[in-house]
């Protein structure tokens, strides 16, 4: 099972071409990705909105349907990890560095720079800023992860399939998942995972560099980012060699602990009452406008459409590109959970944690900007959080703590990524070899550096949208495959409405 598959060699070949292309012709790569990104967002923005909303609806079905009682494994199987550790691992893998990178930057941008409704700097702009941040980091994002994770977990632990994306499509494609079609699907998943994780690592590298620049005057340059990546690569490769139950488990719990300390400090030192009030108000507005935001595309408003392309479509692409990695990882740590428990703890709990986080950091940033205490909107995106922390007591300690959190998130994301990539290229082995994980660790770091070198954060965003497009179609197929398999099992088990209909039929016969 630990032996590498043909998917490994095909994926490595594709990534080598991309890496060499980025090193030798960075300007060409940036131009190509920019053109492709513009084409996809302009012509297929509607597709992204519809397909992600479809995933939300399917998750709601599994939450309230009788099939939610089905366990991901044998019906009497117990979970491998405790619930707090399980949630910590899910959350660390699912949001990672993005939570720190965009915690202040996104609400602040929506409020002061480019509002989703076109009005900046007002009370209404502050409310809209928080509402759309909830939208981007809430249920829609976790529904994408949830669909992939639930499908992989169901077919792997319930049906005994290998832990591969392709094997989840057996109800639709039959034995063709064992041939060329299945391998092609797995290659798409692997490449999507490498690009998705590498993009996040690029964000983390840029923010660490930005923090060091803001605090200590360290130059913000590609050379500095190269040094940061090399140091962090050594750290996450050491963690990757320890296995799932040690490195990732310990780091995930550490992430949550350090993040909680930073959160409490900002909540106490920041505008506490305003944070709580805006959180409550935004949560209600988010629920009330949930459907409207899900389908908002601004077809007659060019400025509004540009905003949607730059934020909503980018985020949906980000989550989709990350979904094979996060989905397979969540599936791996969710063995023994019921479908309903899975949906609750993968969709609702992380969303709520994210809402509280963004309410705290976003409100604090908006308040500082609005009162004129600090011009955070004039800072680079990667430095905005450090600018906020500078206004509080123990600012240097809080900033150093923030860098520590980014480092642990970086290591956790990369460690989890190498684990999942090892699974996908070792015939679905639940225990991929250290050598394979090391190879993928090298490609993750190298890809992040190439994307930073070829165009910085914009190249990262462009590439994310491009790779997400083909994999989104794979997720749609996975969704229909899961529905078909689960409903068939429900009929066999006599669950819910199906059981009632059969009972009425029996009565009529009698």
Coordinates of C-alpha atoms in Angstrom, one line a residue:
X1 CA 0.0 0.0 0.0
X2 CA 2.9 2.4 0.6
X3 CA 4.3 1.9 -2.9
X4 CA 3.9 4.9 -5.1
X5 CA 1.3 4.9 -7.9
X6 CA 1.4 6.2 -11.5
X7 CA -0.5 9.2 -10.1
X8 CA 2.7 10.2 -8.3
X9 CA 4.9 10.3 -11.4
X10 CA 2.3 12.1 -13.5
X11 CA 1.7 14.7 -10.8
X12 CA 5.4 15.2 -10.2
X13 CA 5.9 15.7 -14.0
X14 CA 3.2 18.4 -14.2
X15 CA 4.5 20.2 -11.1
X16 CA 8.1 20.1 -12.5
X17 CA 6.9 21.8 -15.7
X18 CA 5.1 24.5 -13.7
X19 CA 8.0 25.1 -11.4
X20 CA 10.6 25.3 -14.3
X21 CA 8.2 27.6 -16.3
X22 CA 7.9 29.9 -13.3
X23 CA 11.6 30.1 -12.7
X24 CA 12.7 30.6 -16.3
X25 CA 9.8 32.8 -17.5
X26 CA 8.1 34.4 -14.4
X27 CA 6.6 37.4 -16.4
X28 CA 5.1 35.0 -18.9
X29 CA 3.6 32.9 -16.2
X30 CA 2.1 35.9 -14.5
X31 CA 0.6 37.2 -17.7
X32 CA -0.8 33.7 -18.7
X33 CA -2.4 33.1 -15.2
X34 CA -3.9 36.7 -15.3
X35 CA -5.5 36.2 -18.6
X36 CA -6.9 32.7 -17.7
X37 CA -8.2 34.0 -14.4
X38 CA -10.0 36.9 -16.0
X39 CA -11.6 34.6 -18.5
X40 CA -12.9 32.2 -15.9
X41 CA -14.2 34.8 -13.5
X42 CA -15.9 36.7 -16.3
X43 CA -17.6 33.8 -18.1
X44 CA -18.1 31.3 -15.2
X45 CA -18.7 33.4 -12.1
X46 CA -22.3 32.2 -12.3
X47 CA -21.2 28.6 -12.2
X48 CA -19.1 29.1 -9.1
X49 CA -22.0 30.6 -7.2
X50 CA -24.5 27.9 -8.3
X51 CA -22.3 25.0 -7.6
X52 CA -21.1 26.1 -4.1
X53 CA -24.7 26.9 -3.1
X54 CA -25.6 23.4 -4.3
X55 CA -23.0 21.9 -1.9
X56 CA -24.6 23.9 0.9
X57 CA -28.0 22.5 0.1
X58 CA -26.7 18.9 0.0
X59 CA -25.1 19.3 3.4
X60 CA -28.4 20.6 4.8
X61 CA -30.1 17.5 3.4
X62 CA -27.6 15.2 5.2
X63 CA -28.0 17.2 8.4
X64 CA -31.7 16.8 8.6
X65 CA -32.3 13.5 6.7
X66 CA -32.6 10.2 8.6
X67 CA -29.4 9.1 6.7
X68 CA -27.5 11.3 9.2
X69 CA -27.6 8.3 11.6
X70 CA -25.2 6.3 9.3
X71 CA -21.7 6.1 10.8
X72 CA -18.5 6.7 8.8
X73 CA -17.2 3.2 9.5
X74 CA -18.8 0.2 11.1
X75 CA -22.1 1.1 12.9
X76 CA -20.6 0.3 16.3
X77 CA -17.2 1.9 15.6
X78 CA -15.8 4.5 18.0
X79 CA -14.0 7.7 16.9
X80 CA -10.2 7.7 16.9
X81 CA -9.7 11.2 18.3
X82 CA -11.5 13.1 21.2
X83 CA -13.9 15.7 20.1
X84 CA -11.8 18.8 21.1
X85 CA -8.7 17.4 19.3
X86 CA -10.9 16.5 16.3
X87 CA -12.3 20.0 16.1
X88 CA -8.8 21.5 16.5
X89 CA -7.4 19.4 13.7
X90 CA -10.3 20.2 11.4
X91 CA -10.1 24.0 12.1
X92 CA -6.3 24.1 11.8
X93 CA -6.4 22.3 8.4
X94 CA -9.4 24.1 7.1
X95 CA -8.5 27.8 7.7
X96 CA -4.8 27.8 8.7
X97 CA -2.9 30.9 7.9
X98 CA -5.8 32.5 6.1
X99 CA -7.5 33.3 9.4
X100 CA -4.5 35.4 10.5
X101 CA -3.8 36.9 7.1
X102 CA -7.3 38.1 6.5
X103 CA -8.6 38.6 10.1
X104 CA -8.2 42.4 10.0
X105 CA -7.4 42.8 6.3
X106 CA -10.7 41.7 4.7
X107 CA -13.2 43.5 6.9
X108 CA -11.0 46.6 6.8
X109 CA -10.8 46.5 3.0
X110 CA -14.5 46.1 2.7
X111 CA -15.0 49.1 5.0
X112 CA -12.4 51.6 3.9
X113 CA -11.1 50.6 0.4
X114 CA -13.7 48.7 -1.7
X115 CA -17.2 48.0 -0.3
X116 CA -19.4 45.2 -1.6
X117 CA -22.2 47.8 -1.9
X118 CA -20.1 50.7 -3.2
X119 CA -20.2 52.8 0.0
X120 CA -17.1 53.1 2.2
X121 CA -16.4 54.6 5.6
X122 CA -20.0 54.6 7.0
X123 CA -21.8 52.6 9.6
X124 CA -23.6 50.7 6.9
X125 CA -20.2 49.9 5.2
X126 CA -19.0 48.5 8.5
X127 CA -22.0 46.2 8.8
X128 CA -21.7 45.1 5.1
X129 CA -18.0 44.5 5.6
X130 CA -18.6 42.1 8.5
X131 CA -21.6 40.4 6.8
X132 CA -19.6 39.6 3.6
X133 CA -16.6 38.4 5.6
X134 CA -19.0 36.0 7.4
X135 CA -20.3 34.9 4.0
X136 CA -16.8 34.2 2.6
X137 CA -15.5 32.3 5.7
X138 CA -18.7 30.7 6.8
X139 CA -21.0 27.8 5.8
X140 CA -20.3 28.0 2.1
X141 CA -16.6 27.4 2.6
X142 CA -17.1 24.6 5.0
X143 CA -19.8 23.0 2.8
X144 CA -17.1 22.5 0.1
X145 CA -14.8 20.9 2.6
X146 CA -17.6 18.9 4.1
X147 CA -18.8 17.4 0.8
X148 CA -15.4 16.2 -0.2
X149 CA -14.5 15.0 3.3
X150 CA -17.9 13.2 3.9
X151 CA -17.7 11.5 0.5
X152 CA -14.1 10.2 1.0
X153 CA -14.9 9.1 4.6
X154 CA -18.0 7.3 3.6
X155 CA -16.5 5.3 0.7
X156 CA -13.2 4.7 2.6
X157 CA -14.5 3.7 6.0
X158 CA -18.0 2.5 5.2
X159 CA -17.5 0.9 1.9
X160 CA -13.9 -0.2 2.2
X161 CA -12.6 1.7 -0.9
X162 CA -9.1 3.1 -1.1
X163 CA -8.7 6.6 0.2
X164 CA -8.6 8.2 -3.2
X165 CA -10.9 10.8 -4.8
X166 CA -11.4 8.6 -7.9
X167 CA -12.8 5.7 -5.8
X168 CA -15.6 7.8 -4.5
X169 CA -17.1 7.9 -8.1
X170 CA -17.6 4.1 -8.4
X171 CA -21.4 4.3 -8.2
X172 CA -21.3 6.6 -11.2
X173 CA -18.4 5.3 -13.3
X174 CA -18.1 1.7 -12.2
X175 CA -14.8 -0.1 -12.8
X176 CA -13.6 2.8 -14.9
X177 CA -12.3 4.5 -11.7
X178 CA -9.6 1.8 -11.6
X179 CA -8.3 2.7 -15.0
X180 CA -7.2 5.8 -16.9
X181 CA -10.2 7.9 -16.0
X182 CA -9.7 7.3 -12.3
X183 CA -6.0 8.1 -12.5
X184 CA -6.7 11.3 -14.4
X185 CA -9.1 12.4 -11.7
X186 CA -6.5 11.7 -9.0
X187 CA -3.9 13.7 -10.8
X188 CA -6.3 16.7 -11.0
X189 CA -6.8 16.3 -7.3
X190 CA -3.1 16.2 -6.5
X191 CA -2.2 19.2 -8.7
X192 CA -5.1 21.1 -7.2
X193 CA -3.9 20.2 -3.7
X194 CA -0.3 21.3 -4.4
X195 CA -1.4 24.7 -5.8
X196 CA -4.0 25.2 -3.1
X197 CA -1.6 24.5 -0.2
X198 CA 1.3 26.3 -1.8
X199 CA -0.9 29.4 -2.2
X200 CA -1.7 29.4 1.5
X201 CA 2.0 28.9 2.3
X202 CA 2.8 31.8 0.1
X203 CA 0.3 34.0 2.0
X204 CA 1.9 32.9 5.3
X205 CA 5.4 33.6 4.1
X206 CA 4.4 37.1 2.9
X207 CA 2.8 37.9 6.2
X208 CA 5.8 36.7 8.3
X209 CA 8.0 38.9 6.0
X210 CA 5.5 41.8 6.4
X211 CA 5.5 41.4 10.2
X212 CA 9.3 41.4 10.4
X213 CA 9.4 44.4 8.2
X214 CA 6.9 46.3 10.2
X215 CA 8.4 45.4 13.6
X216 CA 12.1 45.3 12.9
X217 CA 12.7 46.9 9.5
X218 CA 13.7 43.6 7.9
X219 CA 13.6 44.1 4.1
X220 CA 10.5 42.9 2.3
X221 CA 12.1 41.0 -0.6
X222 CA 12.0 37.7 -2.4
X223 CA 15.4 36.8 -0.8
X224 CA 13.9 37.2 2.7
X225 CA 10.9 35.1 1.7
X226 CA 13.3 32.4 0.4
X227 CA 15.0 32.3 3.8
X228 CA 11.7 32.1 5.6
X229 CA 10.4 29.3 3.4
X230 CA 13.7 27.3 3.9
X231 CA 13.5 27.6 7.7
X232 CA 9.8 26.6 7.8
X233 CA 10.3 23.8 5.4
X234 CA 12.8 22.2 7.7
X235 CA 10.3 22.5 10.6
X236 CA 7.4 21.0 8.8
X237 CA 9.5 18.1 7.3
X238 CA 10.6 17.3 10.9
X239 CA 6.9 17.3 12.0
X240 CA 5.9 15.2 8.9
X241 CA 8.3 12.5 9.9
X242 CA 6.6 12.0 13.2
X243 CA 3.2 10.8 11.9
X244 CA -0.5 11.9 12.3
X245 CA -1.0 11.1 15.9
X246 CA 2.0 13.1 17.1
X247 CA 3.2 16.0 14.9
X248 CA -0.2 17.2 13.5
X249 CA -2.1 16.4 16.6
X250 CA 0.3 18.3 18.9
X251 CA 0.6 21.3 16.5
X252 CA -3.2 21.5 16.0
X253 CA -3.8 21.7 19.8
X254 CA -0.9 24.2 20.1
X255 CA -2.5 26.3 17.3
X256 CA -5.8 26.6 19.1
X257 CA -4.1 27.5 22.4
X258 CA -1.9 30.2 21.0
X259 CA -4.7 31.6 18.8
X260 CA -7.0 31.7 21.9
X261 CA -4.5 33.8 23.8
X262 CA -4.2 36.3 20.9
X263 CA -8.0 36.4 20.5
X264 CA -8.6 37.1 24.2
X265 CA -6.0 39.9 24.3
X266 CA -7.5 41.7 21.3
X267 CA -11.0 41.2 22.7
X268 CA -10.0 42.7 26.1
X269 CA -7.7 45.5 24.8
X270 CA -10.0 46.3 21.8
X271 CA -13.5 47.9 21.7
X272 CA -15.1 44.9 23.6
X273 CA -18.7 46.2 23.7
X274 CA -18.7 47.2 20.0
X275 CA -17.2 43.8 19.1
X276 CA -20.1 42.0 20.9
X277 CA -22.7 44.3 19.5
X278 CA -21.5 44.1 15.9
X279 CA -21.1 40.3 16.1
X280 CA -24.7 39.9 17.2
X281 CA -26.0 42.3 14.6
X282 CA -23.9 40.8 11.8
X283 CA -24.9 37.2 12.7
X284 CA -28.6 38.2 12.3
X285 CA -27.9 40.0 9.0
X286 CA -25.9 37.0 7.7
X287 CA -28.8 34.7 8.4
X288 CA -31.4 37.1 6.9
X289 CA -29.4 37.7 3.6
X290 CA -27.9 34.3 3.3
X291 CA -29.8 33.4 0.1
X292 CA -29.3 36.8 -1.5
X293 CA -25.6 36.7 -1.0
X294 CA -25.4 33.2 -2.3
X295 CA -26.6 34.2 -5.7
X296 CA -25.4 37.8 -5.9
X297 CA -23.5 38.5 -9.2
X298 CA -24.3 42.1 -10.0
X299 CA -24.9 41.6 -13.8
X300 CA -25.6 45.3 -14.5
X301 CA -23.0 46.8 -12.2
X302 CA -19.5 46.5 -13.5
X303 CA -17.9 47.8 -10.3
X304 CA -19.9 45.4 -8.2
X305 CA -19.0 42.5 -10.5
X306 CA -15.3 43.3 -10.2
X307 CA -15.6 43.2 -6.4
X308 CA -17.4 39.8 -6.6
X309 CA -14.7 38.4 -8.9
X310 CA -11.9 39.7 -6.7
X311 CA -13.4 38.4 -3.4
X312 CA -16.3 35.9 -3.6
X313 CA -15.2 34.1 -6.8
X314 CA -11.6 34.1 -5.4
X315 CA -12.7 32.6 -2.1
X316 CA -14.9 29.9 -3.7
X317 CA -11.9 29.0 -5.9
X318 CA -9.6 28.9 -2.9
X319 CA -11.9 26.6 -0.9
X320 CA -12.4 24.3 -4.0
X321 CA -8.6 24.2 -4.6
X322 CA -8.0 23.3 -1.0
X323 CA -10.9 20.8 -0.8
X324 CA -9.0 17.6 -1.8
X325 CA -6.4 18.3 0.8
X326 CA -8.7 19.5 3.6
X327 CA -11.5 17.0 2.6
X328 CA -9.2 14.0 2.7
X329 CA -7.6 15.1 5.9
X330 CA -10.9 15.7 7.6
X331 CA -12.1 12.3 6.3
X332 CA -9.0 10.6 7.8
X333 CA -9.6 12.0 11.3
X334 CA -13.4 11.6 11.2
X335 CA -13.6 7.8 11.2
X336 CA -16.3 6.6 13.6
X337 CA -18.4 9.8 13.5
X338 CA -22.0 9.7 12.2
X339 CA -22.9 11.7 9.1
X340 CA -25.0 14.1 11.1
X341 CA -22.2 14.7 13.7
X342 CA -19.8 15.2 10.8
X343 CA -21.9 17.9 9.2
X344 CA -22.5 19.7 12.5
X345 CA -18.9 19.8 13.5
X346 CA -17.4 20.5 10.1
X347 CA -20.0 23.1 8.9
X348 CA -21.4 24.8 11.9
X349 CA -18.8 24.8 14.7
X350 CA -15.8 26.1 12.5
X351 CA -18.1 28.7 11.0
X352 CA -19.1 30.0 14.4
X353 CA -15.5 30.1 15.5
X354 CA -14.6 32.0 12.4
X355 CA -17.5 34.5 12.9
X356 CA -16.3 35.3 16.4
X357 CA -12.7 35.7 15.2
X358 CA -13.5 38.1 12.4
X359 CA -15.9 40.0 14.6
X360 CA -13.1 40.6 17.1
X361 CA -10.3 41.5 14.8
X362 CA -12.4 43.1 12.0
X363 CA -14.3 45.3 14.4
X364 CA -11.1 46.3 16.2
X365 CA -9.5 47.3 12.8
X366 CA -12.6 49.1 11.6
X367 CA -12.9 51.0 14.9
X368 CA -9.3 52.1 14.8
X369 CA -9.6 53.2 11.2
X370 CA -12.9 55.0 11.8
X371 CA -11.7 56.9 14.9
X372 CA -8.5 57.9 13.2
X373 CA -6.4 56.2 15.8
X374 CA -4.4 54.3 13.1
X375 CA -4.5 54.4 9.3
X376 CA -4.5 50.6 8.9
X377 CA -5.9 50.7 5.4
X378 CA -2.7 52.4 4.2
X379 CA -0.6 49.5 5.3
X380 CA 0.2 46.5 3.1
X381 CA -2.3 43.6 3.5
X382 CA 0.2 41.4 5.3
X383 CA 1.1 44.1 7.8
X384 CA -2.4 45.3 8.8
X385 CA -2.7 43.0 11.8
X386 CA 0.7 44.1 13.2
X387 CA -0.4 47.7 12.8
X388 CA -3.5 47.0 14.9
X389 CA -1.6 45.2 17.6
X390 CA 0.8 48.2 17.9
X391 CA -2.0 50.2 19.4
X392 CA -2.5 47.8 22.4
X393 CA -0.5 47.1 25.5
X394 CA 2.3 44.5 25.2
X395 CA 2.2 45.2 21.4
X396 CA 5.7 43.7 20.7
X397 CA 4.8 40.5 22.7
X398 CA 1.5 40.2 20.8
X399 CA 3.2 40.7 17.5
X400 CA 5.8 38.0 18.3
X401 CA 2.9 35.7 19.4
X402 CA 1.2 36.4 16.0
X403 CA 4.3 35.4 14.1
X404 CA 4.5 32.2 16.2
X405 CA 0.9 31.4 15.3
X406 CA 1.6 31.9 11.6
X407 CA 4.6 29.6 11.9
X408 CA 2.6 26.9 13.6
X409 CA -0.2 27.2 11.1
X410 CA 2.3 27.1 8.3
X411 CA 3.9 23.9 9.7
X412 CA 0.5 22.3 10.4
X413 CA -0.9 23.1 6.9
X414 CA 2.3 21.9 5.2
X415 CA 2.5 18.8 7.4
X416 CA -1.1 17.9 6.7
X417 CA -0.7 18.7 3.0
X418 CA 2.3 16.3 2.7
X419 CA 0.3 13.6 4.5
X420 CA -2.7 13.9 2.2
X421 CA -0.5 14.1 -0.9
X422 CA 1.3 11.0 0.3
X423 CA -2.1 9.2 0.6
X424 CA -3.2 10.3 -2.9
X425 CA 0.0 9.1 -4.6
X426 CA 0.4 5.9 -2.6
X427 CA -2.8 4.1 -3.7
X428 CA -4.8 5.7 -0.8
X429 CA -2.5 4.4 2.0
X430 CA -3.6 5.7 5.4
X431 CA 0.1 5.6 6.4
X432 CA 2.2 7.0 3.5
X433 CA 5.9 6.6 3.7
X434 CA 8.1 9.4 5.1
X435 CA 10.0 9.6 1.8
X436 CA 6.9 10.3 -0.2
X437 CA 5.9 13.0 2.3
X438 CA 9.3 14.6 2.1
X439 CA 9.2 14.8 -1.7
X440 CA 5.8 16.5 -1.6
X441 CA 7.1 18.9 1.1
X442 CA 9.8 20.0 -1.3
X443 CA 7.2 20.6 -4.1
X444 CA 4.9 22.6 -1.8
X445 CA 7.7 24.9 -0.7
X446 CA 9.2 25.2 -4.2
X447 CA 5.8 26.0 -5.7
X448 CA 5.0 28.6 -3.1
X449 CA 8.4 30.3 -3.9
X450 CA 7.8 30.1 -7.7
X451 CA 4.4 31.8 -7.4
X452 CA 5.8 34.5 -5.1
X453 CA 8.7 35.1 -7.5
X454 CA 6.6 35.2 -10.6
X455 CA 4.0 37.7 -9.4
X456 CA 3.5 37.8 -5.6
X457 CA 0.1 37.6 -4.1
X458 CA -1.7 38.3 -7.4
X459 CA -0.1 35.3 -9.1
X460 CA -1.1 33.2 -6.1
X461 CA -4.8 34.3 -6.5
X462 CA -4.8 33.9 -10.2
X463 CA -3.4 30.3 -10.1
X464 CA -5.9 29.4 -7.4
X465 CA -8.9 30.3 -9.5
X466 CA -7.5 28.4 -12.5
X467 CA -6.8 25.1 -10.8
X468 CA -10.1 25.2 -8.9
X469 CA -12.2 25.2 -12.1
X470 CA -11.7 21.6 -13.3
X471 CA -11.8 20.1 -9.8
X472 CA -15.1 21.8 -9.0
X473 CA -16.6 19.4 -11.7
X474 CA -15.1 16.5 -9.9
X475 CA -16.7 17.6 -6.6
X476 CA -20.1 17.7 -8.4
X477 CA -19.7 14.1 -9.5
X478 CA -18.6 13.1 -6.0
X479 CA -21.7 14.7 -4.6
X480 CA -24.1 12.8 -6.9
X481 CA -22.1 9.6 -6.2
X482 CA -22.5 10.1 -2.4
X483 CA -26.2 10.8 -2.7
X484 CA -26.8 7.7 -4.8
X485 CA -24.8 5.4 -2.5
X486 CA -26.2 6.8 0.8
X487 CA -29.8 6.6 -0.4
X488 CA -29.3 3.0 -1.6
X489 CA -28.0 2.1 1.8
X490 CA -30.9 3.9 3.5
X491 CA -33.4 1.8 1.5
X492 CA -31.5 -1.3 2.5
X493 CA -31.6 -0.2 6.2
X494 CA -35.3 0.8 6.0
X495 CA -34.6 4.4 7.1
X496 CA -37.1 7.3 7.3
X497 CA -39.8 7.9 4.7
X498 CA -38.8 4.9 2.7
X499 CA -39.6 2.7 5.6
X500 CA -43.0 4.3 6.1
X501 CA -44.0 3.8 2.5
X502 CA -43.1 0.2 2.7
X503 CA -45.2 -0.2 5.8
X504 CA -48.3 1.4 4.1
X505 CA -47.8 -1.0 1.2
X506 CA -47.8 -3.9 3.5
X507 CA -51.0 -2.7 5.1
X508 CA -52.7 -2.4 1.8
X509 CA -51.7 -5.9 0.9
X510 CA -53.0 -7.2 4.1

